[in-house]
Coordinates of C-alpha atoms and ligand atoms in Angstrom, one line a residue:
X73 CA -18.0 12.3 -35.8
X74 CA -17.9 10.4 -32.7
X75 CA -15.5 11.2 -29.9
X76 CA -12.2 9.8 -29.5
X77 CA -12.3 7.1 -27.0
X78 CA -10.5 4.1 -28.3
X79 CA -6.6 3.7 -28.4
X80 CA -4.7 0.9 -29.8
X81 CA -1.4 -0.5 -28.0
X82 CA 0.6 -2.7 -30.2
X83 CA 2.4 -5.0 -27.6
X84 CA 3.3 -7.9 -29.9
X85 CA 7.0 -7.1 -30.3
X86 CA 9.7 -9.2 -29.3
X87 CA 11.9 -6.6 -27.3
X88 CA 15.0 -8.5 -28.7
X89 CA 17.1 -5.4 -27.0
X90 CA 16.3 -6.6 -23.7
X91 CA 16.9 -10.3 -24.0
X92 CA 17.1 -12.4 -21.7
X93 CA 14.6 -10.2 -19.5
X94 CA 12.1 -10.0 -22.4
X95 CA 12.2 -14.1 -22.7
X96 CA 9.4 -14.2 -20.0
X97 CA 8.7 -10.4 -19.6
X98 CA 7.2 -8.4 -22.2
X99 CA 9.0 -5.3 -22.9
X100 CA 6.1 -3.0 -22.3
X101 CA 6.1 -4.4 -18.5
X102 CA 9.8 -3.2 -17.9
X103 CA 9.5 -0.7 -15.3
X104 CA 10.5 3.0 -15.2
X105 CA 11.5 2.7 -11.2
X106 CA 8.2 0.9 -10.1
X107 CA 5.8 1.4 -12.7
X108 CA 5.6 -0.4 -16.3
X109 CA 6.0 1.5 -19.5
X110 CA 2.5 0.2 -20.5
X111 CA 0.9 1.7 -17.5
X112 CA 2.4 5.0 -18.0
X113 CA 0.8 5.0 -21.5
X114 CA -2.5 3.7 -20.5
X115 CA -2.6 6.6 -17.8
X116 CA -1.7 9.0 -20.4
X117 CA -4.6 7.8 -22.8
X118 CA -7.1 7.6 -20.1
X119 CA -6.2 11.2 -19.0
X120 CA -6.9 12.4 -22.6
X121 CA -10.4 10.6 -22.6
X122 CA -9.8 7.3 -23.9
X123 CA -12.2 4.6 -22.5
X124 CA -11.4 1.7 -24.5
X125 CA -7.9 0.3 -24.6
X126 CA -7.1 -2.2 -27.6
X127 CA -4.2 -4.4 -26.7
X128 CA -2.6 -6.0 -30.0
X129 CA -0.7 -9.1 -28.5
X130 CA 1.4 -11.9 -29.2
X131 CA 0.9 -15.4 -27.5
X132 CA 3.4 -14.8 -24.8
X133 CA 2.1 -11.6 -23.5
X134 CA -0.7 -12.7 -21.2
X135 CA 1.3 -10.9 -18.2
X136 CA -0.1 -7.6 -19.7
X137 CA -3.6 -8.8 -19.1
X138 CA -2.8 -9.9 -15.5
X139 CA -1.3 -6.5 -14.8
X140 CA -4.5 -4.8 -15.4
X141 CA -6.6 -7.1 -13.3
X142 CA -7.8 -6.1 -10.3
X143 CA -6.4 -8.1 -7.0
X144 CA -9.3 -7.6 -4.5
X145 CA -7.8 -9.8 -1.8
X146 CA -4.6 -8.4 -1.7
X147 CA -6.0 -4.7 -2.2
X148 CA -8.5 -5.4 1.2
X149 CA -5.4 -6.7 2.8
X150 CA -3.1 -3.7 2.3
X151 CA -6.1 -1.3 2.5
X152 CA -6.0 -1.6 6.5
X153 CA -2.2 -1.2 7.1
X154 CA -0.8 0.0 4.1
X155 CA -3.0 2.2 2.0
X156 CA -0.5 3.6 -0.2
X157 CA 0.2 0.0 -1.6
X158 CA -3.4 -0.7 -2.1
X159 CA -3.6 2.2 -4.2
X160 CA -0.9 1.3 -6.4
X161 CA -2.8 -2.2 -7.0
X162 CA -5.6 0.1 -8.8
X163 CA -3.9 0.0 -12.2
X164 CA -7.1 0.5 -14.1
X165 CA -10.1 2.8 -13.4
X166 CA -13.4 0.6 -13.5
X167 CA -15.0 2.6 -16.5
X168 CA -12.2 1.6 -18.8
X169 CA -12.7 -1.4 -21.0
X170 CA -9.9 -3.6 -22.1
X171 CA -9.7 -5.7 -25.5
X172 CA -6.9 -8.1 -26.1
X173 CA -6.6 -9.0 -30.1
X174 CA -3.9 -11.5 -31.1
X175 CA -1.8 -10.4 -33.9
X176 CA -1.3 -14.0 -35.1
X177 CA 2.2 -13.1 -36.8
X178 CA 4.7 -10.5 -36.0
X179 CA 4.3 -8.6 -39.3
X180 CA 5.1 -5.1 -38.5
X181 CA 3.3 -2.3 -36.7
X182 CA 0.6 -1.5 -39.6
X183 CA -0.1 -5.0 -39.7
X184 CA -0.8 -4.7 -35.9
X185 CA -2.9 -1.7 -36.4
X186 CA -5.0 -3.5 -38.8
X187 CA -5.8 -6.1 -36.2
X188 CA -8.0 -3.4 -34.5
X189 CA -10.3 -2.8 -37.7
X190 CA -13.6 -4.5 -36.7
X191 CA -13.3 -2.7 -33.3
X192 CA -13.4 0.8 -35.0
X193 CA -16.4 2.2 -36.4
X194 CA -16.7 3.7 -39.8
X195 CA -17.3 7.3 -38.3
X196 CA -14.5 7.0 -35.5
X197 CA -11.0 8.2 -35.2
X198 CA -9.0 6.4 -32.7
X199 CA -5.5 6.8 -31.2
X200 CA -2.4 4.5 -31.6
X201 CA 0.2 4.6 -28.7
X202 CA 3.6 3.1 -28.6
X203 CA 4.6 2.4 -25.0
X204 CA 8.1 2.2 -25.6
X205 CA 8.2 5.8 -26.4
X206 CA 8.0 7.1 -22.8
X207 CA 7.3 10.9 -22.6
X208 CA 7.8 13.2 -19.7
X209 CA 5.7 16.6 -20.0
X210 CA 3.8 19.1 -17.7
X211 CA 0.9 18.6 -20.6
X212 CA -0.7 15.2 -21.7
X213 CA 1.1 14.7 -25.1
X214 CA -2.0 12.9 -26.6
X215 CA -4.5 15.6 -26.1
X216 CA -3.2 18.2 -28.7
X217 CA -3.2 15.3 -31.3
X218 CA -6.8 14.5 -30.5
X219 CA -7.5 18.2 -30.8
X220 CA -5.9 18.6 -33.9
X221 CA -7.3 15.7 -35.4
X222 CA -11.0 16.5 -34.1
X223 CA -10.5 20.0 -36.0
X224 CA -9.2 18.6 -39.4
X225 CA -10.5 15.0 -39.4
X226 CA -7.1 14.2 -40.7
X227 CA -4.7 11.4 -39.7
X228 CA -2.4 13.3 -37.0
X229 CA 1.0 12.1 -36.0
X230 CA 3.3 13.3 -33.2
X231 CA 6.7 14.4 -34.4
X232 CA 10.0 16.1 -32.7
X233 CA 13.4 16.9 -34.0
X234 CA 15.8 14.2 -33.8
X235 CA 19.8 14.1 -34.0
X236 CA 20.9 13.3 -37.6
X237 CA 22.3 10.2 -36.9
X238 CA 19.1 8.8 -35.4
X239 CA 17.2 9.6 -38.1
X240 CA 17.4 6.3 -39.6
X241 CA 15.7 5.0 -36.8
X242 CA 12.4 6.6 -37.1
X243 CA 9.8 7.6 -39.7
X244 CA 10.8 11.0 -40.9
X245 CA 8.4 13.8 -42.4
X246 CA 8.6 16.8 -44.5
X247 CA 6.7 19.6 -42.8
X248 CA 5.2 22.4 -44.9
X249 CA 4.6 25.4 -43.0
X250 CA 4.3 25.2 -39.0
X251 CA 1.2 27.0 -37.6
X252 CA 1.9 27.1 -33.7
X253 CA 2.7 23.3 -33.3
X254 CA 0.9 22.0 -36.2
X255 CA 1.9 21.4 -39.8
X256 CA 0.7 19.7 -42.8
X257 CA 3.0 17.0 -44.1
X258 CA 4.5 16.9 -47.6
X259 CA 6.3 13.6 -47.3
X260 CA 7.0 10.8 -44.9
X261 CA 9.6 8.1 -45.0
X262 CA 10.3 5.1 -42.7
X263 CA 13.9 4.9 -41.4
X264 CA 15.4 6.7 -44.4
X265 CA 19.2 7.0 -44.9
X266 CA 20.6 10.0 -43.4
X267 CA 21.2 11.5 -46.7
X268 CA 17.5 10.8 -47.8
X269 CA 15.9 12.1 -44.9
X270 CA 13.4 14.9 -45.8
X271 CA 13.9 17.0 -42.4
X272 CA 15.0 16.2 -38.8
X273 CA 11.5 15.8 -37.8
X274 CA 11.1 12.2 -36.5
X275 CA 7.9 10.3 -35.9
X276 CA 7.1 9.4 -32.3
X277 CA 4.7 6.6 -31.3
X278 CA 1.4 8.8 -30.8
X279 CA -1.1 8.7 -33.5
X280 CA -4.7 9.7 -34.1
X281 CA -5.9 8.0 -37.0
X282 CA -9.6 8.1 -39.2
X283 CA -10.9 4.7 -40.0
X284 CA -9.7 5.2 -43.7
X285 CA -6.2 4.3 -42.5
X286 CA -7.4 0.5 -42.5
X287 CA -8.1 0.6 -46.3
X288 CA -4.7 2.1 -46.9
X289 CA -3.0 -0.5 -44.7
X290 CA -4.7 -3.2 -46.8
X291 CA -3.3 -1.7 -49.7
X292 CA 0.3 -1.6 -48.2
X293 CA 2.8 -3.8 -49.7
X294 CA 5.1 -5.3 -47.1
X295 CA 8.5 -4.0 -47.0
X296 CA 12.1 -5.8 -47.7
X297 CA 11.8 -7.4 -44.2
X298 CA 8.3 -8.7 -44.8
X299 CA 6.5 -6.1 -42.5
X300 CA 3.7 -3.8 -43.3
X301 CA 4.6 -0.3 -42.1
X302 CA 2.2 2.1 -40.7
X303 CA 4.5 4.9 -42.3
X304 CA 3.6 3.6 -45.6
X305 CA -0.1 3.8 -45.2
X306 CA 0.3 7.2 -43.6
X307 CA 2.0 8.2 -47.0
X308 CA -1.0 7.1 -49.0
X309 CA -3.2 9.1 -46.4
X310 CA -1.1 12.0 -47.2
X311 CA -1.6 11.6 -51.0
X312 CA -5.4 11.1 -50.2
X313 CA -7.0 13.1 -47.6
X314 CA -3.8 14.7 -46.2
X315 CA -1.6 14.1 -43.2
X316 CA -0.7 16.5 -40.3
X317 CA 1.9 16.5 -37.5
X318 CA 2.1 18.0 -34.1
X319 CA 5.2 18.8 -32.5
X320 CA 5.9 17.1 -29.1
X321 CA 5.9 19.3 -26.3
X322 CA 7.8 17.2 -23.9
X323 CA 10.7 15.2 -23.4
X324 CA 10.7 11.5 -25.0
X325 CA 12.9 8.7 -23.9
X326 CA 13.2 5.6 -26.8
X327 CA 12.7 3.1 -24.2
X328 CA 13.2 0.5 -27.0
X329 CA 16.8 1.1 -26.7
X330 CA 18.9 0.4 -23.4
X331 CA 20.2 4.1 -23.3
X332 CA 17.0 5.4 -23.7
X333 CA 15.6 3.0 -20.9
X334 CA 18.3 3.9 -18.7
X335 CA 18.1 7.6 -19.2
X336 CA 14.3 7.5 -18.4
X337 CA 14.9 5.6 -15.2
X338 CA 17.6 8.1 -14.4
X339 CA 15.2 10.9 -15.4
X340 CA 12.3 9.6 -13.1
X341 CA 14.4 8.7 -10.1
X342 CA 16.0 12.4 -10.1
X343 CA 12.4 13.7 -9.2
X344 CA 12.6 11.7 -6.0
X345 CA 14.6 13.6 -3.5
X346 CA 15.9 10.3 -1.6
X347 CA 16.7 8.5 -4.8
X348 CA 18.1 11.9 -6.2
X349 CA 20.4 12.0 -3.0
X350 CA 21.8 8.6 -3.4
X351 CA 22.4 8.8 -7.0
X352 CA 24.2 12.0 -6.5
X353 CA 26.3 10.6 -3.8
X354 CA 27.0 7.4 -5.9
X355 CA 28.1 9.8 -8.9
X356 CA 30.5 11.9 -6.6
X357 CA 32.2 8.8 -5.2
X358 CA 33.0 7.3 -8.9
Ligands
LIG259 C1 8.0 2.8 -35.4 C2 7.5 3.4 -36.6 C3 8.4 4.7 -37.0 C4 8.4 5.7 -35.6 C5 8.8 4.7 -34.4 C6 8.7 5.7 -33.0 O1 9.4 2.2 -35.6 O2 7.7 2.4 -37.6 O3 8.0 5.3 -37.9 O4 9.2 6.6 -36.1 O5 8.0 3.6 -33.8 O6 9.0 5.3 -32.1 P1 9.8 1.2 -34.4 O7 10.4 2.0 -33.1 O8 8.7 0.1 -34.2 O9 11.1 0.5 -35.1

């Protein structure tokens, strides 16, 4: 088996919860303070050994490509007097490749992942990263998934315990027996009613998948809303070779929601002494 060096970033979503901001700005470019969500996700991937970034895009997302373009003229200008700004323009190391694949129609996460099929070799596993799951952790959240997937060759997903009332916003698994932070999965359901949830472990937007998942995706029927769900293909993988889950070690913010986005910004701001001071002052005076 090859090393895991490719990651798929589905970025074709509409970002309706952030309209009107997302009329012209892809939701993945919304910043946590000064850095867009997609850049955090890309940095995490590169740190975990990813060398090819596959963006599954919609027509209006050219700004994501622009964000990762080098700006040699401006860089040179800043390099003399403002080197700290010059560094901020380096959004992608030179060895990393970018590929942009149009999704065509917004037919769900599973459909988005399927668009990467021709870019992944038969004997290759690949990562899928949802940039709006913003993760703060001392350890890279993707690395343990890659390690578990390399050891087992199984589709491997990231999970965390989610409050009951939020379970119906996520894929939810039934774990078998945890060995440290890894378990085999005996059930997975997309956005169940709370009463039907097989546990309180929700799926987070980090996956490492084998090529076989494309076959399962092609056999997956659209759901009631016309979308092809990745979760349904993972259910088939579970019934076939098996599926495993790794507990997230870190704090996740659901930046697909306004609440999660604001909390993520606050969390990162509080790590900066100046911003922390201003925020604490502002809160005290309220
Ligand atoms: C998607 C997946 C869901 C997963 C979630 C993680 O849902 O379909 O299984 O739990 O990402 O963020 P979405 O957030 O696109 O509705």
